[in-house]
Coordinates of C-alpha atoms and ligand atoms in Angstrom, one line a residue:
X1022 CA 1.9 7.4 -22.0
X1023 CA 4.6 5.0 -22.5
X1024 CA 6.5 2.6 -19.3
X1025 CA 10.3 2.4 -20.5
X1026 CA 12.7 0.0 -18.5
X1027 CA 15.6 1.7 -16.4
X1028 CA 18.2 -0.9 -17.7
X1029 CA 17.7 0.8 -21.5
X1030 CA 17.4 -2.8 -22.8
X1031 CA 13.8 -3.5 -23.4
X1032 CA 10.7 -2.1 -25.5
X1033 CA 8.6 0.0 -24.4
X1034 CA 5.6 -0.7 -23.0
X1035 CA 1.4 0.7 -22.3
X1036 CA -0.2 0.9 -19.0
X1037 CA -2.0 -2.3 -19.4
X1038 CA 1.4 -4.4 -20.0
X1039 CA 3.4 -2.9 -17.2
X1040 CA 0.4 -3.5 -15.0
X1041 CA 0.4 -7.3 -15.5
X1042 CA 3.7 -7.6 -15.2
X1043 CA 7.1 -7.4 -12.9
X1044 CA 10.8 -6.8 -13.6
X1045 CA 11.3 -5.2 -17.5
X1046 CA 12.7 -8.2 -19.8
X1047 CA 16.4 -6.3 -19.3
X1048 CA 16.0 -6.6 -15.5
X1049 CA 15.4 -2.9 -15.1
X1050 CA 11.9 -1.4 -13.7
X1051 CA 9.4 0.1 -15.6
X1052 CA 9.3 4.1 -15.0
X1053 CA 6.4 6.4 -17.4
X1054 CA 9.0 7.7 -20.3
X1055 CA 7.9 11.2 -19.8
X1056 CA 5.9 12.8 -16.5
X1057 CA 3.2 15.4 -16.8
X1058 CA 3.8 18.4 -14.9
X1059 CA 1.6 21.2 -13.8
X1060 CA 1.6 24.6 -12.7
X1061 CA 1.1 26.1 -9.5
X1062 CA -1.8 27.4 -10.8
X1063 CA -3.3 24.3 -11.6
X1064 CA -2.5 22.3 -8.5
X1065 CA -4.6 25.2 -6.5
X1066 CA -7.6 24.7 -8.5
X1067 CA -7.7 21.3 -7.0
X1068 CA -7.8 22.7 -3.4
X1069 CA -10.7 21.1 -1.7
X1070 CA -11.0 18.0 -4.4
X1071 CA -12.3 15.0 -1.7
X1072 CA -9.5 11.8 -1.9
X1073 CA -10.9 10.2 -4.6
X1074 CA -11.8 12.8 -6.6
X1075 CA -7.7 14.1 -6.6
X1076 CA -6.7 10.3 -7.0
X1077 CA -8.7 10.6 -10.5
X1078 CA -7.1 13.8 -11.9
X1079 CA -3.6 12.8 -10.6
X1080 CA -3.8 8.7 -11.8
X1081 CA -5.7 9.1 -15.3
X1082 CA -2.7 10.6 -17.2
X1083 CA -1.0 7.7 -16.4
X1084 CA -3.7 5.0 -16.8
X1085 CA -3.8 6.9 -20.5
X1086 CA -7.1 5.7 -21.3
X1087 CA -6.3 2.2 -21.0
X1088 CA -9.3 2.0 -18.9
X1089 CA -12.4 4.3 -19.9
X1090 CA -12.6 7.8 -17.8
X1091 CA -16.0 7.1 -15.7
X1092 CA -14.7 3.3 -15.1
X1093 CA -11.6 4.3 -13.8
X1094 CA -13.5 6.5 -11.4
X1095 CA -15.6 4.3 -10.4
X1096 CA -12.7 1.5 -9.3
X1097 CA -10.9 4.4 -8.0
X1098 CA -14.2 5.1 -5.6
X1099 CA -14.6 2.1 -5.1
X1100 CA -10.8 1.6 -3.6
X1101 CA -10.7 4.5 -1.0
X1102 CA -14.7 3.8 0.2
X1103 CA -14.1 1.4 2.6
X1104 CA -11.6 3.4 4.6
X1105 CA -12.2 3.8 8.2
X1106 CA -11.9 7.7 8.2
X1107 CA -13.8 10.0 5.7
X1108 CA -10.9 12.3 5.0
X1109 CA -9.0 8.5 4.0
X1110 CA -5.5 10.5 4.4
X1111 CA -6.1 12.6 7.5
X1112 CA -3.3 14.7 9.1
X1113 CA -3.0 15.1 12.9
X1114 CA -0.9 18.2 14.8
X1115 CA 2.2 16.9 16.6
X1116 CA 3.6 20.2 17.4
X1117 CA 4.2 23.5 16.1
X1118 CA 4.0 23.1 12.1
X1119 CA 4.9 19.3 12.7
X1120 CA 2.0 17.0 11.3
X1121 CA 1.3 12.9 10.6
X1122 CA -0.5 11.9 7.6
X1123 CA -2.0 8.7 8.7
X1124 CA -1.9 6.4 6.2
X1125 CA -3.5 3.1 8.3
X1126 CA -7.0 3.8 7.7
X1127 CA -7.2 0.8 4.7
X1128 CA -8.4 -2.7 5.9
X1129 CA -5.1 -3.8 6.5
X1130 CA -3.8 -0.8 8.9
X1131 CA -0.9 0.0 6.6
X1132 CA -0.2 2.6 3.9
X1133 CA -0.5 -0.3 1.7
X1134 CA -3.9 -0.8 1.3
X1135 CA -3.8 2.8 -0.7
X1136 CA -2.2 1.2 -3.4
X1137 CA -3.3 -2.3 -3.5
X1138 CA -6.8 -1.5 -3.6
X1139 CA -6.4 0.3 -6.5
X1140 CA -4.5 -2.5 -8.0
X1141 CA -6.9 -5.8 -6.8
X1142 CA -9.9 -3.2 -8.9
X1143 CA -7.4 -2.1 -11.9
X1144 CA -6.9 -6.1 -12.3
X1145 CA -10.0 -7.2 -12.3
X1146 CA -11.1 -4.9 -14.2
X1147 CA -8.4 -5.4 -17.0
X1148 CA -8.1 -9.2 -16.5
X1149 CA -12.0 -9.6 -17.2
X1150 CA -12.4 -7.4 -20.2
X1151 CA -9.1 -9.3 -21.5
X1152 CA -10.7 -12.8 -20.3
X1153 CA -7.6 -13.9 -19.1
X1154 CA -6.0 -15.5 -16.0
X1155 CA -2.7 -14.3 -14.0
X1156 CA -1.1 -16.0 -11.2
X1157 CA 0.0 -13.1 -8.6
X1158 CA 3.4 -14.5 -6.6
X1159 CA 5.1 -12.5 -4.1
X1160 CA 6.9 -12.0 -0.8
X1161 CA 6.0 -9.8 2.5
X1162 CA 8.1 -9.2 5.7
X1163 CA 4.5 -8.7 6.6
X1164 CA 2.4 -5.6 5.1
X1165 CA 2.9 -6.1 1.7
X1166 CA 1.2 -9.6 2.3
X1167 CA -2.3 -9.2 4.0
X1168 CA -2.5 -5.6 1.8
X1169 CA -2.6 -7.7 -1.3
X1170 CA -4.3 -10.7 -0.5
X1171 CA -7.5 -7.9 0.4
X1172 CA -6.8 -6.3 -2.7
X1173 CA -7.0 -8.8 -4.5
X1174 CA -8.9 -12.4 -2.9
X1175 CA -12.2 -10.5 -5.0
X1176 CA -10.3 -11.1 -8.3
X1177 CA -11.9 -13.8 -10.0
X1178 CA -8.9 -14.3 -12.7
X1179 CA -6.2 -13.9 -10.1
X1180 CA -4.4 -17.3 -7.9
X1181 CA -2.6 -15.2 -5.2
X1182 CA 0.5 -16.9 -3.7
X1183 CA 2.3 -14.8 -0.9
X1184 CA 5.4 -16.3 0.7
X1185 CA 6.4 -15.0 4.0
X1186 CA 9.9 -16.0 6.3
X1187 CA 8.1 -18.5 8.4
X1188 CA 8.1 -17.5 12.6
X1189 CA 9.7 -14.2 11.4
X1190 CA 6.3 -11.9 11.0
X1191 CA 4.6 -10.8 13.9
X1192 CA 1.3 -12.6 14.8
X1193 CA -1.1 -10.2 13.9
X1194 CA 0.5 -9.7 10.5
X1195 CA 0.4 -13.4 9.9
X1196 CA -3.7 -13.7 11.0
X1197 CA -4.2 -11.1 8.9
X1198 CA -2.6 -13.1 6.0
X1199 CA -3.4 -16.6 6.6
X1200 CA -7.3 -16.2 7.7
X1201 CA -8.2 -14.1 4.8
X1202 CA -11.0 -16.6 3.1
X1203 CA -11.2 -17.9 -0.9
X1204 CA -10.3 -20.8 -2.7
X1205 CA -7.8 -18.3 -4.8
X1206 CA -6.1 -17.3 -1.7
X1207 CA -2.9 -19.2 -1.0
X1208 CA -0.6 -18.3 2.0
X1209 CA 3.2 -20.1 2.0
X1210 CA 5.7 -20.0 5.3
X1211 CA 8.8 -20.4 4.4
X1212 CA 11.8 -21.8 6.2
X1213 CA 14.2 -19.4 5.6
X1214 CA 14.3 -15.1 5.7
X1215 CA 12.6 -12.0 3.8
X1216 CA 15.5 -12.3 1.9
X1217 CA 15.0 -16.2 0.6
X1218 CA 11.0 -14.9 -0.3
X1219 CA 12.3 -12.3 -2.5
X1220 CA 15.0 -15.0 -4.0
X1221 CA 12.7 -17.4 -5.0
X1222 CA 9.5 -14.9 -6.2
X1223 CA 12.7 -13.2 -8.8
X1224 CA 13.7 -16.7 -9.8
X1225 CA 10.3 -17.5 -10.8
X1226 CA 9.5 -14.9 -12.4
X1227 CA 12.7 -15.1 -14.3
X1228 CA 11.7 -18.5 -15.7
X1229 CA 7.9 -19.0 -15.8
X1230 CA 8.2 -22.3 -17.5
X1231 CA 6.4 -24.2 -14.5
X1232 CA 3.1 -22.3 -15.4
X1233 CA 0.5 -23.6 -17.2
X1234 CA 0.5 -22.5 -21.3
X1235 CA -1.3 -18.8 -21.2
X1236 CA -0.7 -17.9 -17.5
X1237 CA 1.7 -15.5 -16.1
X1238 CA 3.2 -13.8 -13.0
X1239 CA 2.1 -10.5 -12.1
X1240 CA 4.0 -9.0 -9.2
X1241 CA 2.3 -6.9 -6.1
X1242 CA 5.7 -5.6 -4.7
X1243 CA 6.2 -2.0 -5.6
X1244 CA 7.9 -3.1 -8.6
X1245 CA 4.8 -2.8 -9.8
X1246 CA 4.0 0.8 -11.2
X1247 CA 0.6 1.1 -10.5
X1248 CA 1.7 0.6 -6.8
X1249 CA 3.6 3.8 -7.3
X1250 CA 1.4 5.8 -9.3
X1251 CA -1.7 5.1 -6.5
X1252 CA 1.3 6.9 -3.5
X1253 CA 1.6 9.9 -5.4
X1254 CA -2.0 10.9 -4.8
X1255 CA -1.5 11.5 -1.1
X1256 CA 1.6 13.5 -0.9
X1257 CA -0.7 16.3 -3.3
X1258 CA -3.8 15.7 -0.7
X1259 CA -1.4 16.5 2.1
X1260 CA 0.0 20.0 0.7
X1261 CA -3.4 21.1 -0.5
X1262 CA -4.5 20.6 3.2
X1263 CA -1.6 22.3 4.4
X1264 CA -1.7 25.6 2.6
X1265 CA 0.0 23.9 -1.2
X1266 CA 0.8 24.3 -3.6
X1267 CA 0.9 28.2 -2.6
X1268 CA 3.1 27.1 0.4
X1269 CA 6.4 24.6 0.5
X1270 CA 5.6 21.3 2.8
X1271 CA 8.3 18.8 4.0
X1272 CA 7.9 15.3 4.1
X1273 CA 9.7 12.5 6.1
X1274 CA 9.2 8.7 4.8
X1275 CA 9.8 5.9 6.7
X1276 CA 12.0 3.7 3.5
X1277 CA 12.5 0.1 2.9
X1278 CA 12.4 -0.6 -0.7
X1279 CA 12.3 3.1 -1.7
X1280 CA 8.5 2.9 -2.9
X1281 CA 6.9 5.4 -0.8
X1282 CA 9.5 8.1 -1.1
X1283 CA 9.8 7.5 -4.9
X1284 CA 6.1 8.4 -5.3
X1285 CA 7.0 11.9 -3.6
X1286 CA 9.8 12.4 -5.6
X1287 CA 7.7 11.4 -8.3
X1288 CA 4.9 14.5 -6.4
X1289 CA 8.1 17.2 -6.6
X1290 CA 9.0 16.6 -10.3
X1291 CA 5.1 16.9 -11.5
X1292 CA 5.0 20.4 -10.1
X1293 CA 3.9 19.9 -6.4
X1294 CA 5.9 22.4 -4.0
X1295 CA 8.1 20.3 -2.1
X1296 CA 11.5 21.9 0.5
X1297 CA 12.6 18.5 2.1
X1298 CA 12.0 14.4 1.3
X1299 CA 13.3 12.6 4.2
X1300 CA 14.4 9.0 4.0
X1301 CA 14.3 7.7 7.1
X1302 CA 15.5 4.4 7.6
X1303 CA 15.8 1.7 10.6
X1304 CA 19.7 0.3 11.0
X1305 CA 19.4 -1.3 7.7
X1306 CA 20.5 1.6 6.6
X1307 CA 22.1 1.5 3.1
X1308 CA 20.2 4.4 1.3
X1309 CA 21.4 6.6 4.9
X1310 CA 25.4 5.9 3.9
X1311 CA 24.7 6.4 0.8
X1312 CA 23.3 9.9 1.3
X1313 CA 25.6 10.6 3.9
X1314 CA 28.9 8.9 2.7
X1315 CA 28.3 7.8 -1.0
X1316 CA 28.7 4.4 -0.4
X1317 CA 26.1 1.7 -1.8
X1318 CA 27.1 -1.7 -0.7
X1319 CA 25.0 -3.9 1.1
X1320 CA 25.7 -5.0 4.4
X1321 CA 24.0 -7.9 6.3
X1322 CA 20.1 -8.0 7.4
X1323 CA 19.3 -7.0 10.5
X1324 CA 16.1 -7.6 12.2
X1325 CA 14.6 -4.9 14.1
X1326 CA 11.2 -3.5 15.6
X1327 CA 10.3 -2.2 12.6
X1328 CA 10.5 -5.7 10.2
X1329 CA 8.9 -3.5 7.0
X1330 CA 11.9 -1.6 6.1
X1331 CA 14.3 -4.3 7.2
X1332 CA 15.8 -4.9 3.7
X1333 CA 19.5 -5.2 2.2
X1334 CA 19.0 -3.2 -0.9
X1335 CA 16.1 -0.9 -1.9
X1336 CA 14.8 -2.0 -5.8
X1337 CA 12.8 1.3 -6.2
X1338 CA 15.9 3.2 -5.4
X1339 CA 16.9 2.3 -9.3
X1340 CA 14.2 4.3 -10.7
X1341 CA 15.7 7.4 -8.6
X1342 CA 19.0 6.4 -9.7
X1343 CA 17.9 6.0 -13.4
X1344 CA 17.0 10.1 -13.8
X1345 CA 20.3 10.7 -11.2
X1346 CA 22.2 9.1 -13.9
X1347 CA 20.7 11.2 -16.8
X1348 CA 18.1 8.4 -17.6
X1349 CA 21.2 6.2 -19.3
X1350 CA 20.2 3.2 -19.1
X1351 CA 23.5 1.3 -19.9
X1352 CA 25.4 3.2 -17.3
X1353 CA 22.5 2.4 -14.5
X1354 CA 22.8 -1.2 -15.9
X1355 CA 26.7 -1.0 -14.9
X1356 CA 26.5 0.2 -11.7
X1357 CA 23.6 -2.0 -10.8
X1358 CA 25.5 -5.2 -11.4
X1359 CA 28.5 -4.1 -9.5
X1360 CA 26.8 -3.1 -6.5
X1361 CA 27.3 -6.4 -4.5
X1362 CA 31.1 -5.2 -4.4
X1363 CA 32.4 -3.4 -1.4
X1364 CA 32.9 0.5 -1.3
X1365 CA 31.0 0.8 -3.9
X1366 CA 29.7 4.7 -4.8
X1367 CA 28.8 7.2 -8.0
X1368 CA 30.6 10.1 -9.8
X1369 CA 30.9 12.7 -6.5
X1370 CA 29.1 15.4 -9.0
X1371 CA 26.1 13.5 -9.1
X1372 CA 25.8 12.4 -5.7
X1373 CA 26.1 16.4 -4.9
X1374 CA 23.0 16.6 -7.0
X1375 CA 21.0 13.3 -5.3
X1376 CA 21.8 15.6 -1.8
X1377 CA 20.0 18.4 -3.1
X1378 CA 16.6 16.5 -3.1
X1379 CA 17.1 14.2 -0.5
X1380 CA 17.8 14.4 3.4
X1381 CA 18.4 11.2 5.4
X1382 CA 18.7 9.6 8.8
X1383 CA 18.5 6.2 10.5
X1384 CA 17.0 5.1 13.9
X1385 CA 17.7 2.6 16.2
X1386 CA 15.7 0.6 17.7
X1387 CA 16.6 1.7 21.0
X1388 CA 15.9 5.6 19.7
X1389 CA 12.6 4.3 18.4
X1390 CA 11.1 2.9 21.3
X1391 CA 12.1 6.4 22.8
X1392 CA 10.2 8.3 20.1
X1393 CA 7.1 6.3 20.5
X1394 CA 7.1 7.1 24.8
X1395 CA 8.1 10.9 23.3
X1396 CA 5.4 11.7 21.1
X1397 CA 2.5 9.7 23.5
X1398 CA 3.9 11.9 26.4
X1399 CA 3.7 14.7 24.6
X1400 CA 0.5 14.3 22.6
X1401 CA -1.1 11.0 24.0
X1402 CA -1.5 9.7 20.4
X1403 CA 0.1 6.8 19.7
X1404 CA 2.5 5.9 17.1
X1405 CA 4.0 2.6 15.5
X1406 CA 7.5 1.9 15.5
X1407 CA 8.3 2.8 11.4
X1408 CA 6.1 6.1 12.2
X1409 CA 8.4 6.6 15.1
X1410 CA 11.5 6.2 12.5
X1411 CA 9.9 8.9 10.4
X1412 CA 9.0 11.2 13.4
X1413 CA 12.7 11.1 14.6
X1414 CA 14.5 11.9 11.0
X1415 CA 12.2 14.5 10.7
X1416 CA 13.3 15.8 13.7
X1417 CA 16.8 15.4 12.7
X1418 CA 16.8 17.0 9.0
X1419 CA 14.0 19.5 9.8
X1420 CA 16.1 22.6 7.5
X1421 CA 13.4 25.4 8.1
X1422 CA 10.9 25.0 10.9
X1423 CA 8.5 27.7 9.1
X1424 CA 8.2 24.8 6.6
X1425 CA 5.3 22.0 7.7
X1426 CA 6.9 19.0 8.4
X1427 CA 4.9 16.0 7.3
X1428 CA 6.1 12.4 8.6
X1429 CA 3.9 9.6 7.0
X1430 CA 2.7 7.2 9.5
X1431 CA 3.0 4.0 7.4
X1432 CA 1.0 1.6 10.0
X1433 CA -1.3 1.1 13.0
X1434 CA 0.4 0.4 16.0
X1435 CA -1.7 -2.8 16.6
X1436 CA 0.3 -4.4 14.5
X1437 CA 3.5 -4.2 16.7
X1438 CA 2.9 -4.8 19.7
X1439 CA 6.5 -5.3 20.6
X1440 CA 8.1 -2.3 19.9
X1441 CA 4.8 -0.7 21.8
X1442 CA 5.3 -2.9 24.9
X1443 CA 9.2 -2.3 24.8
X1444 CA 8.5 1.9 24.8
X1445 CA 6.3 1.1 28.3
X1446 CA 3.2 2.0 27.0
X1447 CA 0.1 -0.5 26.6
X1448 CA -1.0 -2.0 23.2
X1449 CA -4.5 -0.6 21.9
X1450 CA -6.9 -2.9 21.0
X1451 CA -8.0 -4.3 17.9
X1452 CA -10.1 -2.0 15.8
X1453 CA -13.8 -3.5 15.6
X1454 CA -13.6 -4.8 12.2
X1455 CA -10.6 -7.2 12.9
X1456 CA -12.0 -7.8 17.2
X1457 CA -12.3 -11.8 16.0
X1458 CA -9.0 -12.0 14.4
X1459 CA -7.3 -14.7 17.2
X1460 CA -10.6 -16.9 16.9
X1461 CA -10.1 -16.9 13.5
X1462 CA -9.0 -20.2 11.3
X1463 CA -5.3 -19.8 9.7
X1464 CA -4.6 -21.5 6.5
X1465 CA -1.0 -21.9 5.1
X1466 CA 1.5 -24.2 4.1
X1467 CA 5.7 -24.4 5.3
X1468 CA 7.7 -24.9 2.8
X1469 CA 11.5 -26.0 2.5
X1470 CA 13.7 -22.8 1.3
X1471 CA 13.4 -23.9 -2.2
X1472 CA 12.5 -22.9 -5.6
X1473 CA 11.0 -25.9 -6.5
X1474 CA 9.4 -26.4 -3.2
X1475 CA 7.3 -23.5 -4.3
X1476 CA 7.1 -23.8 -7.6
X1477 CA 5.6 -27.5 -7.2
X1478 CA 2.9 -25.8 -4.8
X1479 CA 1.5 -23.7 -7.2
X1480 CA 1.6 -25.8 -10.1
X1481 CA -0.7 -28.2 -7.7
X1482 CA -2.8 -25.4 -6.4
X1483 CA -4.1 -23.8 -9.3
Ligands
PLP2481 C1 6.2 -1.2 3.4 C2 6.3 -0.4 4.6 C3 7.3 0.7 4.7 C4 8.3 0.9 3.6 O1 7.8 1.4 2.4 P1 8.7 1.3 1.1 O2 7.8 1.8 0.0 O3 9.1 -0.1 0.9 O4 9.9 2.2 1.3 C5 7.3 1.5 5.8 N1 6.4 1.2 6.8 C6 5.5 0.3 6.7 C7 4.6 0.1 7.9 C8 5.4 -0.5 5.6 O5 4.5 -1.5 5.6

């Protein structure tokens, strides 16, 4: 299976090179040139396949063989075995045909973990038989961060950088970053927003240059295909537990960068039975207008209780928009660069079509907190604030109650304790394999808002 870049501009490439890699030469993000698809038929025959077993029949096509069958099982195994639960995806009952998937059972309590597992093995795997070294850089509001640096702190060919807004994660996100151990592990605060992070991980990857000769940037953002290809696993694990492929499910994603809900996009278009995908998105909320209004323009951050979707623009959206436009490159490459200007929106025929497959809503904060007292009064489970986003837009969209109604909860809510506090209801503890994490020593550095403030730490760190 071949990777092609959304922008049209650059060669195609194999599993292997997209997976070491970020951005496409042209700017554009990798997507597979052509997706397998499968019958209803042969989605039911995988009806009782454990996690791993139905992350192997859904990920191999796209691996290719770029990694032999029984190895690729056995990093895929290796990924999902440390999970907390046994079923590694499980789905709880809210209500009548109304269901979470949680998605926090990884070591780093965040849907995360599902793909950055897989990628930390898939690297070290690759990067050992190659016998070659790769610098990972990139930038977290939080999750994104510790989920790598787990992945991937085993990796003995891999220097991890992770750059984070510095005071602007919540406490527990930065222990979980800064006291993961290795000499290969490198943790970075810097003094400006998520927004400067991403700035100055894109300008170094754009120019590389400060790298020593045969080194290169691999990114761990959701960019990064394999990220996407490890999501789509769980969206067929759910349906097949809900009555699927034999029965339509609905599912409700809490969005930031358009990763998650891309991968069940990705689900629908391979075959799987699919009524609604909900974006659900906190007030950042530029993929809401544009489902609702046709307007893509960005409009300024906004920091809110639930800090993982808080983004200006979503970059996986582009892979969406890439088959909305017809898979023409040139055109998406167009109406990428103009979409700083104002008012900014797509031919109204195609935007007709986007609404056919997608349902959206946003949440305040103030409707969040609600949601979270909500649900615990009504089912005494307790949910985080970007499940709470989900839960509400799933509310909101729901087209056909007969339909299940799946909202992914994307994180523990130990790791926002704020948002938990500000619904009235206590904080739960730790879970027993992170009980030491305040007594635990934090290593990072703070850095001045600056390219070459970074770029100078690495160079000296590696
Ligand atoms: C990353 C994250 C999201 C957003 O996922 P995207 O793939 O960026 O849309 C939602 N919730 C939590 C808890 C996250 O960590």
């Amino acid at each position: 299976m071949k990777y092609i870049s959304t922008r049209g501009q650059s060669p195609a490439q194999s599993f292997e090179q997209v997976l070491l890699t970020g951005l496409a030469p042209d700017g554009g993000l990798y997507v597979p040139e052509t997706l397998p698809h499968y019958s209803r038929e042969e989605i039911a025959k995988w009806a009782g396949l454990g996690y791993a077993e139905l992350a192997l029949k859904i990920i191999s096509p796209f691996v290719d063989g770029a990694i032999p069958e029984a190895k690729l099982k056995e990093l895929i195994d290796k990924s999902y075995a440390n999970f907390s639960h046994k079923a590694v995806a499980p789905l709880r009952m809210l209500g009548a045909n109304e269901w979470v998937m949680e998605l926090y059972c990884g070591p780093t309590l965040a849907f995360k973990d599902f793909a950055l597992q897989l990628l930390g093995h898939l690297l070290d795997y690759v990067l050992t038989r190659n016998n070659q070294k790769v610098v990972i850089l990139g930038a977290t509001s939080g999750d994104t961060g510790s989920a790598a640096l787990e992945g991937c702190r085993h990796c003995e060919n891999v220097d991890i950088f992770i750059l984070h807004p510095y005071q602007r994660v919540s406490e527990v996100q930065r222990r979980q970053m800064t006291t993961v151990p290795g000499d290969n592990v490198h943790n970075i605060a810097v003094r400006g927003n998520f927004d400067d992070c991403q700035r100055i991980v894109k300008a170094a990857f754009g120019d590389q240059s400060f790298l020593p000769e045969g080194r290169q940037l691999v990114a761990v953002n959701s960019i990064n295909w394999a990220r996407i290809m490890a999501q789509i696993v769980y969206y067929f694990y759910a349906s097949l537990q809900l009555g699927g492929p034999h029965r339509e499910v609905s599912f409700s994603v809490p969005t930031g960068n358009f990763g998650d809900i891309y991968a069940g996009y990705l689900a629908r278009q391979m075959g799987l039975p699919v009524r609604q995908l909900i974006i659900a998105t906190n007030s950042n909320d530029i993929l809401h207008r544009f489902m609702s209004r046709n307007e893509y323009s960005q409009s300024a951050l906004k920091h809110t209780l639930s800090p993982s979707m808080d983004i200006m623009v979503s970059s996986n959206f582009e892979r969406y928009l890439f088959d909305l436009f017809g898979r023409d490159g040139k055109a998406l490459a167009q109406f990428m660069t103009a979409s700083g200007d104002a008012n900014h929106s797509i031919d109204p025929v195609r935007w007709q079509d986007a609404k056919q497959v997608f349902a959206s809503a946003a949440v305040s904060d103030e409707v969040t907190c609600e949601v979270i007292r909500q649900v615990y009064e009504e089912t005494g489970f307790l949910i985080d604030p970007h499940t709470a986003v989900g839960v509400k837009a799933a509310r909101e969209c729901n087209a056909d109650h007969a339909v299940p109604m799946i909202t992914l909860a994307t994180a523990h809510p130990v790791k926002f304790a704020d948002a938990v506090t500000r619904a009235g209801l206590e904080t739960p503890a730790l879970p027993e394999h992170m009980r030491d994490l305040f007594e635990r020593e934090e290593r990072y550095a703070v850095l001045d808002n600056a390219l070459s403030a970074v770029t100078g730490y690495v160079q000296s760190h590696l």
